[in-house]
Amino acid sequence: QYQVVESGGGLVQPGGSLRLSCAASGFSLDYYAVGWFRQAPGKEREGISCISSSGGSTNYADSVKGRFTISRDNAKKMVYLQMNSLKPEDIGVYYCAAAWIGDCPGLNRGNFGTWGQGTQVTVSS
């Protein structure tokens, strides 16, 4: 019913770029902050970025700041994550999730209620 679906993952060489997309359906995305998370094998799911419902505020984990950019288009019910200068440490399954509120909460899993199934990002030469 209410869902988000990620796309855009794939295989890229170190230093390359990918643009991930998060498409919402069944609800009006413009009420909610949206976060991006990732999970590598053997690691906990890590919050990497959030954008407020209006797009007016964003934040990034230290591991990706300066390289990744989050954006949104509420009319299209879409959120994007532009990933540049990719490194092998960026490997993982990337998830988007809608928060319970419009302002970005802390990037804890419990603050986000609607999750996608993830898209795989592999960085390898």
JSON list of C-alpha atoms in Angstrom, two decimals:
[
{"chain": "A", "resi": 1, "resn": "GLN", "atom": "CA", "xyz": [0.00, 0.00, 0.00]},
{"chain": "A", "resi": 2, "resn": "TYR", "atom": "CA", "xyz": [2.44, 2.66, 1.24]},
{"chain": "A", "resi": 3, "resn": "GLN", "atom": "CA", "xyz": [5.88, 1.91, -0.14]},
{"chain": "A", "resi": 4, "resn": "VAL", "atom": "CA", "xyz": [9.15, 3.25, -1.46]},
{"chain": "A", "resi": 5, "resn": "VAL", "atom": "CA", "xyz": [11.27, 1.53, -4.11]},
{"chain": "A", "resi": 6, "resn": "GLU", "atom": "CA", "xyz": [14.96, 2.12, -4.74]},
{"chain": "A", "resi": 7, "resn": "SER", "atom": "CA", "xyz": [16.67, 1.88, -8.10]},
{"chain": "A", "resi": 8, "resn": "GLY", "atom": "CA", "xyz": [19.89, 2.92, -9.80]},
{"chain": "A", "resi": 9, "resn": "GLY", "atom": "CA", "xyz": [22.41, 0.68, -8.10]},
{"chain": "A", "resi": 10, "resn": "GLY", "atom": "CA", "xyz": [25.02, -1.24, -10.01]},
{"chain": "A", "resi": 11, "resn": "LEU", "atom": "CA", "xyz": [28.70, -1.88, -10.56]},
{"chain": "A", "resi": 12, "resn": "VAL", "atom": "CA", "xyz": [31.01, 1.11, -10.87]},
{"chain": "A", "resi": 13, "resn": "GLN", "atom": "CA", "xyz": [34.78, 1.59, -10.81]},
{"chain": "A", "resi": 14, "resn": "PRO", "atom": "CA", "xyz": [36.46, 3.47, -7.97]},
{"chain": "A", "resi": 15, "resn": "GLY", "atom": "CA", "xyz": [36.10, 7.19, -8.57]},
{"chain": "A", "resi": 16, "resn": "GLY", "atom": "CA", "xyz": [32.92, 6.70, -10.56]},
{"chain": "A", "resi": 17, "resn": "SER", "atom": "CA", "xyz": [29.41, 7.95, -9.94]},
{"chain": "A", "resi": 18, "resn": "LEU", "atom": "CA", "xyz": [25.92, 6.57, -9.50]},
{"chain": "A", "resi": 19, "resn": "ARG", "atom": "CA", "xyz": [22.57, 8.22, -8.99]},
{"chain": "A", "resi": 20, "resn": "LEU", "atom": "CA", "xyz": [20.11, 6.33, -6.83]},
{"chain": "A", "resi": 21, "resn": "SER", "atom": "CA", "xyz": [16.39, 6.99, -6.98]},
{"chain": "A", "resi": 22, "resn": "CYS", "atom": "CA", "xyz": [13.68, 6.42, -4.40]},
{"chain": "A", "resi": 23, "resn": "ALA", "atom": "CA", "xyz": [10.11, 6.37, -5.69]},
{"chain": "A", "resi": 24, "resn": "ALA", "atom": "CA", "xyz": [7.17, 6.65, -3.31]},
{"chain": "A", "resi": 25, "resn": "SER", "atom": "CA", "xyz": [3.66, 5.38, -3.89]},
{"chain": "A", "resi": 26, "resn": "GLY", "atom": "CA", "xyz": [0.46, 5.29, -1.89]},
{"chain": "A", "resi": 27, "resn": "PHE", "atom": "CA", "xyz": [1.14, 8.45, 0.11]},
{"chain": "A", "resi": 28, "resn": "SER", "atom": "CA", "xyz": [2.11, 12.08, -0.29]},
{"chain": "A", "resi": 29, "resn": "LEU", "atom": "CA", "xyz": [5.86, 12.24, 0.09]},
{"chain": "A", "resi": 30, "resn": "ASP", "atom": "CA", "xyz": [5.95, 15.98, 0.76]},
{"chain": "A", "resi": 31, "resn": "TYR", "atom": "CA", "xyz": [4.91, 15.47, 4.40]},
{"chain": "A", "resi": 32, "resn": "TYR", "atom": "CA", "xyz": [7.95, 13.41, 5.34]},
{"chain": "A", "resi": 33, "resn": "ALA", "atom": "CA", "xyz": [11.67, 13.59, 5.66]},
{"chain": "A", "resi": 34, "resn": "VAL", "atom": "CA", "xyz": [13.48, 10.85, 3.75]},
{"chain": "A", "resi": 35, "resn": "GLY", "atom": "CA", "xyz": [16.72, 9.17, 4.67]},
{"chain": "A", "resi": 36, "resn": "TRP", "atom": "CA", "xyz": [19.22, 7.01, 2.87]},
{"chain": "A", "resi": 37, "resn": "PHE", "atom": "CA", "xyz": [20.89, 4.11, 4.66]},
{"chain": "A", "resi": 38, "resn": "ARG", "atom": "CA", "xyz": [23.35, 1.46, 3.59]},
{"chain": "A", "resi": 39, "resn": "GLN", "atom": "CA", "xyz": [24.47, -1.91, 4.85]},
{"chain": "A", "resi": 40, "resn": "ALA", "atom": "CA", "xyz": [27.65, -3.74, 3.96]},
{"chain": "A", "resi": 41, "resn": "PRO", "atom": "CA", "xyz": [28.23, -7.43, 4.72]},
{"chain": "A", "resi": 42, "resn": "GLY", "atom": "CA", "xyz": [29.06, -7.89, 8.38]},
{"chain": "A", "resi": 43, "resn": "LYS", "atom": "CA", "xyz": [28.12, -4.33, 9.29]},
{"chain": "A", "resi": 44, "resn": "GLU", "atom": "CA", "xyz": [25.11, -2.64, 10.82]},
{"chain": "A", "resi": 45, "resn": "ARG", "atom": "CA", "xyz": [22.80, -0.59, 8.68]},
{"chain": "A", "resi": 46, "resn": "GLU", "atom": "CA", "xyz": [24.26, 2.90, 8.58]},
{"chain": "A", "resi": 47, "resn": "GLY", "atom": "CA", "xyz": [22.38, 6.15, 8.13]},
{"chain": "A", "resi": 48, "resn": "ILE", "atom": "CA", "xyz": [24.17, 8.28, 5.55]},
{"chain": "A", "resi": 49, "resn": "SER", "atom": "CA", "xyz": [21.87, 11.16, 4.63]},
{"chain": "A", "resi": 50, "resn": "CYS", "atom": "CA", "xyz": [18.51, 12.81, 5.22]},
{"chain": "A", "resi": 51, "resn": "ILE", "atom": "CA", "xyz": [16.46, 15.50, 3.52]},
{"chain": "A", "resi": 52, "resn": "SER", "atom": "CA", "xyz": [13.56, 17.33, 5.14]},
{"chain": "A", "resi": 53, "resn": "SER", "atom": "CA", "xyz": [10.06, 17.26, 3.67]},
{"chain": "A", "resi": 54, "resn": "SER", "atom": "CA", "xyz": [10.51, 20.64, 1.97]},
{"chain": "A", "resi": 55, "resn": "GLY", "atom": "CA", "xyz": [14.06, 19.95, 0.88]},
{"chain": "A", "resi": 56, "resn": "GLY", "atom": "CA", "xyz": [15.23, 22.90, 2.94]},
{"chain": "A", "resi": 57, "resn": "SER", "atom": "CA", "xyz": [17.51, 20.94, 5.25]},
{"chain": "A", "resi": 58, "resn": "THR", "atom": "CA", "xyz": [19.92, 18.11, 4.55]},
{"chain": "A", "resi": 59, "resn": "ASN", "atom": "CA", "xyz": [22.52, 16.24, 6.51]},
{"chain": "A", "resi": 60, "resn": "TYR", "atom": "CA", "xyz": [25.21, 13.68, 5.78]},
{"chain": "A", "resi": 61, "resn": "ALA", "atom": "CA", "xyz": [27.31, 11.18, 7.62]},
{"chain": "A", "resi": 62, "resn": "ASP", "atom": "CA", "xyz": [30.98, 12.04, 7.80]},
{"chain": "A", "resi": 63, "resn": "SER", "atom": "CA", "xyz": [31.79, 9.05, 5.61]},
{"chain": "A", "resi": 64, "resn": "VAL", "atom": "CA", "xyz": [29.96, 10.51, 2.60]},
{"chain": "A", "resi": 65, "resn": "LYS", "atom": "CA", "xyz": [29.91, 14.28, 3.08]},
{"chain": "A", "resi": 66, "resn": "GLY", "atom": "CA", "xyz": [31.42, 16.17, 0.18]},
{"chain": "A", "resi": 67, "resn": "ARG", "atom": "CA", "xyz": [30.84, 13.23, -2.15]},
{"chain": "A", "resi": 68, "resn": "PHE", "atom": "CA", "xyz": [27.11, 12.46, -1.93]},
{"chain": "A", "resi": 69, "resn": "THR", "atom": "CA", "xyz": [24.19, 14.83, -2.50]},
{"chain": "A", "resi": 70, "resn": "ILE", "atom": "CA", "xyz": [20.59, 14.16, -1.53]},
{"chain": "A", "resi": 71, "resn": "SER", "atom": "CA", "xyz": [17.71, 15.89, -3.31]},
{"chain": "A", "resi": 72, "resn": "ARG", "atom": "CA", "xyz": [13.99, 15.48, -3.82]},
{"chain": "A", "resi": 73, "resn": "ASP", "atom": "CA", "xyz": [11.17, 16.26, -6.22]},
{"chain": "A", "resi": 74, "resn": "ASN", "atom": "CA", "xyz": [7.94, 16.05, -4.27]},
{"chain": "A", "resi": 75, "resn": "ALA", "atom": "CA", "xyz": [5.74, 16.54, -7.34]},
{"chain": "A", "resi": 76, "resn": "LYS", "atom": "CA", "xyz": [7.25, 13.36, -8.77]},
{"chain": "A", "resi": 77, "resn": "LYS", "atom": "CA", "xyz": [7.32, 11.60, -5.38]},
{"chain": "A", "resi": 78, "resn": "MET", "atom": "CA", "xyz": [11.04, 11.03, -5.85]},
{"chain": "A", "resi": 79, "resn": "VAL", "atom": "CA", "xyz": [14.16, 11.34, -3.73]},
{"chain": "A", "resi": 80, "resn": "TYR", "atom": "CA", "xyz": [17.64, 11.02, -5.18]},
{"chain": "A", "resi": 81, "resn": "LEU", "atom": "CA", "xyz": [21.12, 10.31, -3.95]},
{"chain": "A", "resi": 82, "resn": "GLN", "atom": "CA", "xyz": [23.91, 11.44, -6.25]},
{"chain": "A", "resi": 83, "resn": "MET", "atom": "CA", "xyz": [27.06, 9.54, -5.35]},
{"chain": "A", "resi": 84, "resn": "ASN", "atom": "CA", "xyz": [30.38, 10.79, -6.70]},
{"chain": "A", "resi": 85, "resn": "SER", "atom": "CA", "xyz": [33.98, 9.75, -6.13]},
{"chain": "A", "resi": 86, "resn": "LEU", "atom": "CA", "xyz": [32.87, 6.30, -5.09]},
{"chain": "A", "resi": 87, "resn": "LYS", "atom": "CA", "xyz": [35.21, 4.18, -3.01]},
{"chain": "A", "resi": 88, "resn": "PRO", "atom": "CA", "xyz": [35.32, 0.46, -2.27]},
{"chain": "A", "resi": 89, "resn": "GLU", "atom": "CA", "xyz": [34.13, 1.27, 1.26]},
{"chain": "A", "resi": 90, "resn": "ASP", "atom": "CA", "xyz": [30.85, 2.50, -0.26]},
{"chain": "A", "resi": 91, "resn": "ILE", "atom": "CA", "xyz": [29.88, -1.05, -1.22]},
{"chain": "A", "resi": 92, "resn": "GLY", "atom": "CA", "xyz": [26.56, -2.18, 0.20]},
{"chain": "A", "resi": 93, "resn": "VAL", "atom": "CA", "xyz": [22.83, -2.36, -0.17]},
{"chain": "A", "resi": 94, "resn": "TYR", "atom": "CA", "xyz": [21.34, 1.13, -0.17]},
{"chain": "A", "resi": 95, "resn": "TYR", "atom": "CA", "xyz": [17.90, 1.76, 1.28]},
{"chain": "A", "resi": 96, "resn": "CYS", "atom": "CA", "xyz": [15.64, 4.77, 1.35]},
{"chain": "A", "resi": 97, "resn": "ALA", "atom": "CA", "xyz": [13.09, 5.27, 4.09]},
{"chain": "A", "resi": 98, "resn": "ALA", "atom": "CA", "xyz": [10.40, 7.80, 4.94]},
{"chain": "A", "resi": 99, "resn": "ALA", "atom": "CA", "xyz": [10.51, 9.26, 8.42]},
{"chain": "A", "resi": 100, "resn": "TRP", "atom": "CA", "xyz": [7.53, 9.72, 10.70]},
{"chain": "A", "resi": 101, "resn": "ILE", "atom": "CA", "xyz": [7.92, 13.50, 10.60]},
{"chain": "A", "resi": 102, "resn": "GLY", "atom": "CA", "xyz": [8.80, 16.28, 8.21]},
{"chain": "A", "resi": 103, "resn": "ASP", "atom": "CA", "xyz": [12.03, 17.42, 9.86]},
{"chain": "A", "resi": 104, "resn": "CYS", "atom": "CA", "xyz": [15.05, 15.17, 9.67]},
{"chain": "A", "resi": 105, "resn": "PRO", "atom": "CA", "xyz": [15.32, 13.08, 12.82]},
{"chain": "A", "resi": 106, "resn": "GLY", "atom": "CA", "xyz": [18.45, 11.35, 13.97]},
{"chain": "A", "resi": 107, "resn": "LEU", "atom": "CA", "xyz": [19.47, 8.66, 11.50]},
{"chain": "A", "resi": 108, "resn": "ASN", "atom": "CA", "xyz": [18.23, 5.81, 13.65]},
{"chain": "A", "resi": 109, "resn": "ARG", "atom": "CA", "xyz": [16.21, 3.03, 12.06]},
{"chain": "A", "resi": 110, "resn": "GLY", "atom": "CA", "xyz": [13.37, 3.50, 14.54]},
{"chain": "A", "resi": 111, "resn": "ASN", "atom": "CA", "xyz": [12.76, 7.04, 13.31]},
{"chain": "A", "resi": 112, "resn": "PHE", "atom": "CA", "xyz": [11.82, 5.80, 9.84]},
{"chain": "A", "resi": 113, "resn": "GLY", "atom": "CA", "xyz": [8.67, 3.83, 9.19]},
{"chain": "A", "resi": 114, "resn": "THR", "atom": "CA", "xyz": [8.44, 3.01, 5.48]},
{"chain": "A", "resi": 115, "resn": "TRP", "atom": "CA", "xyz": [11.40, 1.19, 3.95]},
{"chain": "A", "resi": 116, "resn": "GLY", "atom": "CA", "xyz": [12.34, 0.02, 0.50]},
{"chain": "A", "resi": 117, "resn": "GLN", "atom": "CA", "xyz": [13.90, -3.31, -0.37]},
{"chain": "A", "resi": 118, "resn": "GLY", "atom": "CA", "xyz": [17.28, -1.82, -1.26]},
{"chain": "A", "resi": 119, "resn": "THR", "atom": "CA", "xyz": [19.50, -1.56, -4.30]},
{"chain": "A", "resi": 120, "resn": "GLN", "atom": "CA", "xyz": [23.01, -3.01, -4.51]},
{"chain": "A", "resi": 121, "resn": "VAL", "atom": "CA", "xyz": [26.01, -0.76, -5.06]},
{"chain": "A", "resi": 122, "resn": "THR", "atom": "CA", "xyz": [29.32, -2.41, -5.92]},
{"chain": "A", "resi": 123, "resn": "VAL", "atom": "CA", "xyz": [32.56, -0.46, -6.36]},
{"chain": "A", "resi": 124, "resn": "SER", "atom": "CA", "xyz": [35.28, -2.53, -7.98]},
{"chain": "A", "resi": 125, "resn": "SER", "atom": "CA", "xyz": [37.96, -2.31, -10.65]}
]
